[in-house]
PDB file of C-alpha atoms and ligand atoms in Angstrom:
ATOM      1  CA  UNK A  10      89.446  46.010  69.362  1.00 44.00           C
ATOM      2  CA  UNK A  11      92.805  43.884  68.420  1.00 50.00           C
ATOM      3  CA  UNK A  12      93.093  46.483  65.187  1.00 55.00           C
ATOM      4  CA  UNK A  13      92.479  49.412  67.442  1.00 54.00           C
ATOM      5  CA  UNK A  14      94.886  48.670  70.098  1.00 57.00           C
ATOM      6  CA  UNK A  15      97.504  48.017  67.397  1.00 59.00           C
ATOM      7  CA  UNK A  16      96.905  51.323  66.094  1.00 56.00           C
ATOM      8  CA  UNK A  17      97.009  53.403  69.589  1.00 54.00           C
ATOM      9  CA  UNK A  18      99.704  51.477  71.124  1.00 53.00           C
ATOM     10  CA  UNK A  19     102.303  53.122  68.692  1.00 52.00           C
ATOM     11  CA  UNK A  20     100.467  56.372  68.202  1.00 51.00           C
ATOM     12  CA  UNK A  21     100.619  56.448  72.420  1.00 49.00           C
ATOM     13  CA  UNK A  22     103.921  55.703  71.970  1.00 48.00           C
ATOM     14  CA  UNK A  23     105.289  58.341  69.641  1.00 51.00           C
ATOM     15  CA  UNK A  24     103.143  60.829  71.695  1.00 51.00           C
ATOM     16  CA  UNK A  25     104.894  60.167  74.855  1.00 50.00           C
ATOM     17  CA  UNK A  26     108.404  60.035  73.178  1.00 49.00           C
ATOM     18  CA  UNK A  27     107.332  63.785  71.679  1.00 52.00           C
ATOM     19  CA  UNK A  28     106.172  65.234  75.075  1.00 55.00           C
ATOM     20  CA  UNK A  29     109.450  66.386  77.118  1.00 55.00           C
ATOM     21  CA  UNK A  30     109.284  65.017  80.547  1.00 59.00           C
ATOM     22  CA  UNK A  31     108.901  67.800  83.016  1.00 64.00           C
ATOM     23  CA  UNK A  32     112.283  67.774  85.118  1.00 62.00           C
ATOM     24  CA  UNK A  33     110.676  68.659  88.661  1.00 71.00           C
ATOM     25  CA  UNK A  34     107.051  67.457  87.586  1.00 85.00           C
ATOM     26  CA  UNK A  35     106.010  70.874  86.779  1.00 92.00           C
ATOM     27  CA  UNK A  36     108.474  72.925  84.984  1.00 91.00           C
ATOM     28  CA  UNK A  37     110.545  72.250  81.966  1.00 92.00           C
ATOM     29  CA  UNK A  38     113.363  74.020  79.541  1.00 92.00           C
ATOM     30  CA  UNK A  39     111.562  74.826  76.397  1.00 92.00           C
ATOM     31  CA  UNK A  40     113.737  75.512  72.922  1.00 93.00           C
ATOM     32  CA  UNK A  41     112.597  79.363  72.104  1.00 90.00           C
ATOM     33  CA  UNK A  42     111.736  78.127  68.413  1.00 90.00           C
ATOM     34  CA  UNK A  43     109.284  75.881  69.449  1.00 90.00           C
ATOM     35  CA  UNK A  44     107.027  79.414  70.686  1.00 86.00           C
ATOM     36  CA  UNK A  45     108.422  81.278  67.020  1.00 85.00           C
ATOM     37  CA  UNK A  46     111.467  83.132  69.616  1.00 86.00           C
ATOM     38  CA  UNK A  47     114.594  83.951  67.946  1.00 86.00           C
ATOM     39  CA  UNK A  48     116.346  85.089  71.172  1.00 85.00           C
ATOM     40  CA  UNK A  49     118.782  87.027  69.031  1.00 85.00           C
ATOM     41  CA  UNK A  50     116.095  88.731  67.603  1.00 91.00           C
ATOM     42  CA  UNK A  51     115.304  91.375  70.282  1.00 92.00           C
ATOM     43  CA  UNK A  52     113.661  94.545  69.291  1.00 94.00           C
ATOM     44  CA  UNK A  53     114.337  97.606  71.311  1.00 97.00           C
ATOM     45  CA  UNK A  54     110.905  99.855  71.139  1.00 97.00           C
ATOM     46  CA  UNK A  55     110.239 103.518  72.280  1.00 98.00           C
ATOM     47  CA  UNK A  56     106.338 104.388  72.808  1.00 98.00           C
ATOM     48  CA  UNK A  57     106.025 107.961  73.978  1.00 98.00           C
ATOM     49  CA  UNK A  58     102.470 109.204  75.015  1.00 98.00           C
ATOM     50  CA  UNK A  59     100.575 111.485  77.670  1.00 98.00           C
ATOM     51  CA  UNK A  60      99.133 110.157  80.503  1.00 98.00           C
ATOM     52  CA  UNK A  61      95.975 111.823  82.305  1.00 98.00           C
ATOM     53  CA  UNK A  62      95.260 111.635  85.580  1.00 98.00           C
ATOM     54  CA  UNK A  63      91.572 113.336  86.073  1.00 98.00           C
ATOM     55  CA  UNK A  64      90.288 113.469  89.465  1.00 97.00           C
ATOM     56  CA  UNK A  65      87.631 116.100  88.856  1.00 97.00           C
ATOM     57  CA  UNK A  66      84.246 116.544  86.940  1.00 96.00           C
ATOM     58  CA  UNK A  67      81.615 113.977  86.191  1.00 95.00           C
ATOM     59  CA  UNK A  68      83.963 111.079  85.046  1.00 95.00           C
ATOM     60  CA  UNK A  69      86.888 110.979  87.016  1.00 98.00           C
ATOM     61  CA  UNK A  70      89.650 108.335  85.552  1.00 98.00           C
ATOM     62  CA  UNK A  71      91.267 108.541  89.016  1.00 98.00           C
ATOM     63  CA  UNK A  72      89.544 107.778  92.082  1.00 98.00           C
ATOM     64  CA  UNK A  73      90.999 107.833  95.736  1.00 97.00           C
ATOM     65  CA  UNK A  74      90.237 104.107  97.256  1.00 97.00           C
ATOM     66  CA  UNK A  75      91.777 104.502 100.249  1.00 96.00           C
ATOM     67  CA  UNK A  76      92.106 108.275 101.884  1.00 95.00           C
ATOM     68  CA  UNK A  77      95.039 109.262 103.903  1.00 93.00           C
ATOM     69  CA  UNK A  78      94.734 108.930 107.349  1.00 89.00           C
ATOM     70  CA  UNK A  79      93.531 112.432 108.830  1.00 78.00           C
ATOM     71  CA  UNK A  80      96.429 113.316 110.991  1.00 72.00           C
ATOM     72  CA  UNK A  81      98.909 111.892 107.616  1.00 66.00           C
ATOM     73  CA  UNK A  82     101.915 113.333 107.116  1.00 79.00           C
ATOM     74  CA  UNK A  83     101.968 116.293 104.223  1.00 90.00           C
ATOM     75  CA  UNK A  84     103.077 113.419 101.776  1.00 93.00           C
ATOM     76  CA  UNK A  85      99.380 112.044 102.152  1.00 94.00           C
ATOM     77  CA  UNK A  86     101.325 108.822 103.234  1.00 94.00           C
ATOM     78  CA  UNK A  87      99.120 106.210 102.875  1.00 94.00           C
ATOM     79  CA  UNK A  88      96.473 107.094 100.228  1.00 96.00           C
ATOM     80  CA  UNK A  89      95.505 104.925  97.312  1.00 98.00           C
ATOM     81  CA  UNK A  90      93.420 106.003  94.106  1.00 98.00           C
ATOM     82  CA  UNK A  91      92.499 103.504  91.621  1.00 98.00           C
ATOM     83  CA  UNK A  92      93.408 104.654  87.786  1.00 98.00           C
ATOM     84  CA  UNK A  93      91.715 104.004  84.220  1.00 98.00           C
ATOM     85  CA  UNK A  94      93.690 106.886  82.708  1.00 98.00           C
ATOM     86  CA  UNK A  95      93.542 107.773  79.373  1.00 98.00           C
ATOM     87  CA  UNK A  96      96.788 107.555  77.157  1.00 98.00           C
ATOM     88  CA  UNK A  97      96.793 109.909  74.256  1.00 98.00           C
ATOM     89  CA  UNK A  98      99.416 110.904  71.451  1.00 98.00           C
ATOM     90  CA  UNK A  99      99.514 114.429  72.559  1.00 98.00           C
ATOM     91  CA  UNK A 100      99.180 116.414  75.658  1.00 98.00           C
ATOM     92  CA  UNK A 101      95.645 117.409  74.323  1.00 98.00           C
ATOM     93  CA  UNK A 102      93.024 115.320  76.314  1.00 96.00           C
ATOM     94  CA  UNK A 103      91.324 114.988  73.110  1.00 97.00           C
ATOM     95  CA  UNK A 104      93.938 113.999  70.556  1.00 98.00           C
ATOM     96  CA  UNK A 105      94.073 110.240  69.812  1.00 98.00           C
ATOM     97  CA  UNK A 106      93.658 107.872  72.294  1.00 98.00           C
ATOM     98  CA  UNK A 107      96.442 104.854  72.244  1.00 98.00           C
ATOM     99  CA  UNK A 108      95.830 103.104  75.502  1.00 98.00           C
ATOM    100  CA  UNK A 109      94.856 103.419  78.961  1.00 98.00           C
ATOM    101  CA  UNK A 110      96.880 103.377  82.176  1.00 98.00           C
ATOM    102  CA  UNK A 111      94.727 100.763  84.303  1.00 98.00           C
ATOM    103  CA  UNK A 112      95.859  99.923  88.293  1.00 98.00           C
ATOM    104  CA  UNK A 113      96.744 102.230  91.110  1.00 98.00           C
ATOM    105  CA  UNK A 114      99.042 104.332  92.748  1.00 98.00           C
ATOM    106  CA  UNK A 115      99.544 104.851  96.260  1.00 98.00           C
ATOM    107  CA  UNK A 116     101.820 107.556  98.646  1.00 97.00           C
ATOM    108  CA  UNK A 117     104.674 105.246  99.701  1.00 97.00           C
ATOM    109  CA  UNK A 118     106.930 107.739 101.032  1.00 95.00           C
ATOM    110  CA  UNK A 119     106.991 109.885 104.379  1.00 92.00           C
ATOM    111  CA  UNK A 120     109.553 111.998 103.010  1.00 92.00           C
ATOM    112  CA  UNK A 121     108.208 113.401  99.846  1.00 94.00           C
ATOM    113  CA  UNK A 122     105.414 112.877  97.552  1.00 94.00           C
ATOM    114  CA  UNK A 123     106.544 109.720  96.559  1.00 97.00           C
ATOM    115  CA  UNK A 124     103.912 107.424  94.755  1.00 98.00           C
ATOM    116  CA  UNK A 125     104.304 103.252  94.285  1.00 98.00           C
ATOM    117  CA  UNK A 126     103.129 102.766  90.660  1.00 98.00           C
ATOM    118  CA  UNK A 127     101.251  99.846  89.426  1.00 98.00           C
ATOM    119  CA  UNK A 128      99.513 100.075  86.180  1.00 98.00           C
ATOM    120  CA  UNK A 129      99.450  98.145  83.224  1.00 98.00           C
ATOM    121  CA  UNK A 130      99.586  99.730  79.814  1.00 98.00           C
ATOM    122  CA  UNK A 131      96.583  98.657  77.480  1.00 98.00           C
ATOM    123  CA  UNK A 132      97.063  99.901  73.940  1.00 98.00           C
ATOM    124  CA  UNK A 133      94.170 100.220  71.672  1.00 98.00           C
ATOM    125  CA  UNK A 134      95.555 101.347  68.911  1.00 97.00           C
ATOM    126  CA  UNK A 135      97.333 100.365  65.918  1.00 95.00           C
ATOM    127  CA  UNK A 136      99.857  97.121  65.877  1.00 96.00           C
ATOM    128  CA  UNK A 137      99.835  97.391  69.914  1.00 97.00           C
ATOM    129  CA  UNK A 138      96.035  96.999  69.800  1.00 98.00           C
ATOM    130  CA  UNK A 139      95.237  94.607  73.001  1.00 98.00           C
ATOM    131  CA  UNK A 140      99.242  94.292  73.584  1.00 98.00           C
ATOM    132  CA  UNK A 141     100.522  95.910  76.785  1.00 98.00           C
ATOM    133  CA  UNK A 142     103.015  96.285  79.107  1.00 98.00           C
ATOM    134  CA  UNK A 143     103.027  96.423  82.954  1.00 98.00           C
ATOM    135  CA  UNK A 144     105.231  99.291  85.055  1.00 98.00           C
ATOM    136  CA  UNK A 145     105.874  98.838  88.445  1.00 98.00           C
ATOM    137  CA  UNK A 146     108.163 101.438  90.428  1.00 98.00           C
ATOM    138  CA  UNK A 147     108.203 104.791  92.705  1.00 98.00           C
ATOM    139  CA  UNK A 148     107.391 107.649  91.286  1.00 98.00           C
ATOM    140  CA  UNK A 149     108.407 111.175  93.138  1.00 98.00           C
ATOM    141  CA  UNK A 150     106.102 113.476  91.492  1.00 96.00           C
ATOM    142  CA  UNK A 151     107.696 116.638  92.331  1.00 95.00           C
ATOM    143  CA  UNK A 152     111.154 115.500  90.729  1.00 97.00           C
ATOM    144  CA  UNK A 153     111.524 116.316  86.791  1.00 98.00           C
ATOM    145  CA  UNK A 154     112.172 113.046  85.822  1.00 98.00           C
ATOM    146  CA  UNK A 155     110.990 109.736  87.414  1.00 98.00           C
ATOM    147  CA  UNK A 156     112.251 106.289  86.308  1.00 98.00           C
ATOM    148  CA  UNK A 157     110.446 103.252  86.625  1.00 98.00           C
ATOM    149  CA  UNK A 158     110.885  99.871  85.668  1.00 98.00           C
ATOM    150  CA  UNK A 159     108.759  97.817  83.041  1.00 98.00           C
ATOM    151  CA  UNK A 160     108.285  94.578  84.527  1.00 98.00           C
ATOM    152  CA  UNK A 161     106.552  92.625  81.894  1.00 98.00           C
ATOM    153  CA  UNK A 162     104.307  92.411  78.803  1.00 98.00           C
ATOM    154  CA  UNK A 163     101.659  90.710  76.863  1.00 97.00           C
ATOM    155  CA  UNK A 164     100.817  90.229  73.398  1.00 96.00           C
ATOM    156  CA  UNK A 165     103.671  91.135  71.128  1.00 95.00           C
ATOM    157  CA  UNK A 166     105.315  92.757  73.954  1.00 97.00           C
ATOM    158  CA  UNK A 167     105.520  89.321  75.674  1.00 95.00           C
ATOM    159  CA  UNK A 168     108.828  89.365  77.729  1.00 96.00           C
ATOM    160  CA  UNK A 169     108.918  93.168  77.466  1.00 97.00           C
ATOM    161  CA  UNK A 170     111.633  94.754  80.136  1.00 97.00           C
ATOM    162  CA  UNK A 171     112.637  98.021  80.112  1.00 98.00           C
ATOM    163  CA  UNK A 172     112.017 101.290  81.944  1.00 98.00           C
ATOM    164  CA  UNK A 173     109.613 104.113  81.895  1.00 98.00           C
ATOM    165  CA  UNK A 174     110.507 107.607  82.140  1.00 98.00           C
ATOM    166  CA  UNK A 175     107.711 110.360  83.519  1.00 98.00           C
ATOM    167  CA  UNK A 176     108.194 114.197  83.171  1.00 98.00           C
ATOM    168  CA  UNK A 177     105.048 116.070  84.568  1.00 98.00           C
ATOM    169  CA  UNK A 178     103.370 118.169  81.612  1.00 98.00           C
ATOM    170  CA  UNK A 179     100.763 120.235  83.442  1.00 98.00           C
ATOM    171  CA  UNK A 180      99.561 119.887  87.062  1.00 96.00           C
ATOM    172  CA  UNK A 181      96.553 122.036  88.100  1.00 97.00           C
ATOM    173  CA  UNK A 182      96.812 122.062  92.085  1.00 94.00           C
ATOM    174  CA  UNK A 183      93.000 123.058  92.325  1.00 96.00           C
ATOM    175  CA  UNK A 184      91.761 120.058  91.086  1.00 96.00           C
ATOM    176  CA  UNK A 185      94.776 117.826  91.213  1.00 94.00           C
ATOM    177  CA  UNK A 186      94.701 116.839  87.256  1.00 98.00           C
ATOM    178  CA  UNK A 187      98.001 116.469  85.947  1.00 98.00           C
ATOM    179  CA  UNK A 188      99.002 115.328  82.272  1.00 98.00           C
ATOM    180  CA  UNK A 189     102.516 113.239  82.472  1.00 98.00           C
ATOM    181  CA  UNK A 190     104.696 112.605  79.454  1.00 98.00           C
ATOM    182  CA  UNK A 191     105.524 108.667  79.661  1.00 98.00           C
ATOM    183  CA  UNK A 192     108.766 107.498  77.481  1.00 98.00           C
ATOM    184  CA  UNK A 193     108.923 104.214  77.642  1.00 98.00           C
ATOM    185  CA  UNK A 194     111.916 101.796  76.184  1.00 98.00           C
ATOM    186  CA  UNK A 195     111.126  98.231  75.815  1.00 98.00           C
ATOM    187  CA  UNK A 196     112.997  95.461  74.830  1.00 97.00           C
ATOM    188  CA  UNK A 197     110.755  92.323  73.398  1.00 95.00           C
ATOM    189  CA  UNK A 198     110.804  89.908  70.574  1.00 92.00           C
TER     190      UNK A 198
HETATM  191  C1  NAG B  11      96.564 109.075 113.829  1.00 76.59           C
HETATM  192  O1  NAG B  11      95.048 108.755 114.486  1.00 76.59           O
HETATM  193  C2  NAG B  11      94.892 107.510 114.846  1.00 76.59           C
HETATM  194  C3  NAG B  11      93.411 107.143 115.243  1.00 76.59           C
HETATM  195  O2  NAG B  11      93.491 108.936 116.433  1.00 76.59           O
HETATM  196  C4  NAG B  11      95.988 107.115 115.770  1.00 76.59           C
HETATM  197  O3  NAG B  11      95.835 105.664 116.391  1.00 76.59           O
HETATM  198  C5  NAG B  11      97.180 107.311 115.112  1.00 76.59           C
HETATM  199  O4  NAG B  11      98.226 107.041 116.440  1.00 76.59           O
HETATM  200  C6  NAG B  11      97.787 108.309 114.683  1.00 76.59           C
HETATM  201  N1  NAG B  11      99.153 108.307 113.996  1.00 76.59           N
HETATM  202  C7  NAG B  11     100.209 109.225 114.141  1.00 76.59           C
HETATM  203  C8  NAG B  11     101.268 108.735 113.491  1.00 76.59           C
HETATM  204  O5  NAG B  11      99.697 109.975 114.974  1.00 76.59           O
HETATM  205  C1  NAG B  12      91.162  97.258  68.751  1.00 76.59           C
HETATM  206  O1  NAG B  12      90.942  95.244  69.042  1.00 76.59           O
HETATM  207  C2  NAG B  12      89.373  95.752  69.072  1.00 76.59           C
HETATM  208  C3  NAG B  12      89.216  94.267  69.528  1.00 76.59           C
HETATM  209  O2  NAG B  12      89.956  93.179  69.004  1.00 76.59           O
HETATM  210  C4  NAG B  12      88.479  96.053  68.018  1.00 76.59           C
HETATM  211  O3  NAG B  12      87.244  96.148  68.482  1.00 76.59           O
HETATM  212  C5  NAG B  12      88.749  97.691  67.947  1.00 76.59           C
HETATM  213  O4  NAG B  12      88.250  97.789  66.601  1.00 76.59           O
HETATM  214  C6  NAG B  12      90.435  97.723  67.733  1.00 76.59           C
HETATM  215  N1  NAG B  12      90.894  99.201  67.398  1.00 76.59           N
HETATM  216  C7  NAG B  12      91.489  99.563  66.402  1.00 76.59           C
HETATM  217  C8  NAG B  12      91.584 100.813  66.471  1.00 76.59           C
HETATM  218  O5  NAG B  12      91.893  99.030  65.748  1.00 76.59           O
END
């Protein structure tokens, strides 16, 4: 027992000095290099892909989970759609799948068709397979270019910040299906 104490006690002392005390009890300042981060080596990446909002057919990727009230304005104010939209390299839905846009959009404007987008772009291709970025922003769909903030990321895209620009490639008013080009600019490490 005495020998065990003799070994454990110095070890505990060593450990307690190695673990930083949390200043406020639950938060502390870390040296970024401990997480393999070099703050001077921030990268800027540009992603371009096509977002397919498929509302028709047997397997829609975009479904209305909360319809607008029947007496709603012409802007569908109150509508909520849940999406699991394919992201492809070209406008052709059969082109290579690079990820999925998972989340929802809701009609949040009474003046124009203006959506609030809350989406995770979950990439499935190449080195970004398993990584993703999160977009939360305002999307007035009838404007030529809509810009939305990138508010974060995960995997290789941890600490991501930037913006996404959406431009409608095609929209079919009969089915509601749309193909939208996304250009996303992201700073990350
Ligand atoms: C819409 O209809 C509901 C139910 O009839 C009613 O309570 C509400 O006041 C109406 N809203 C507007 C903006 O007319
Ligand atoms: C992406 O990662 C998943 C899970 O690790 C793996 O099953 C899949 O084959 C990968 N896809 C590509 C295109 O590398």
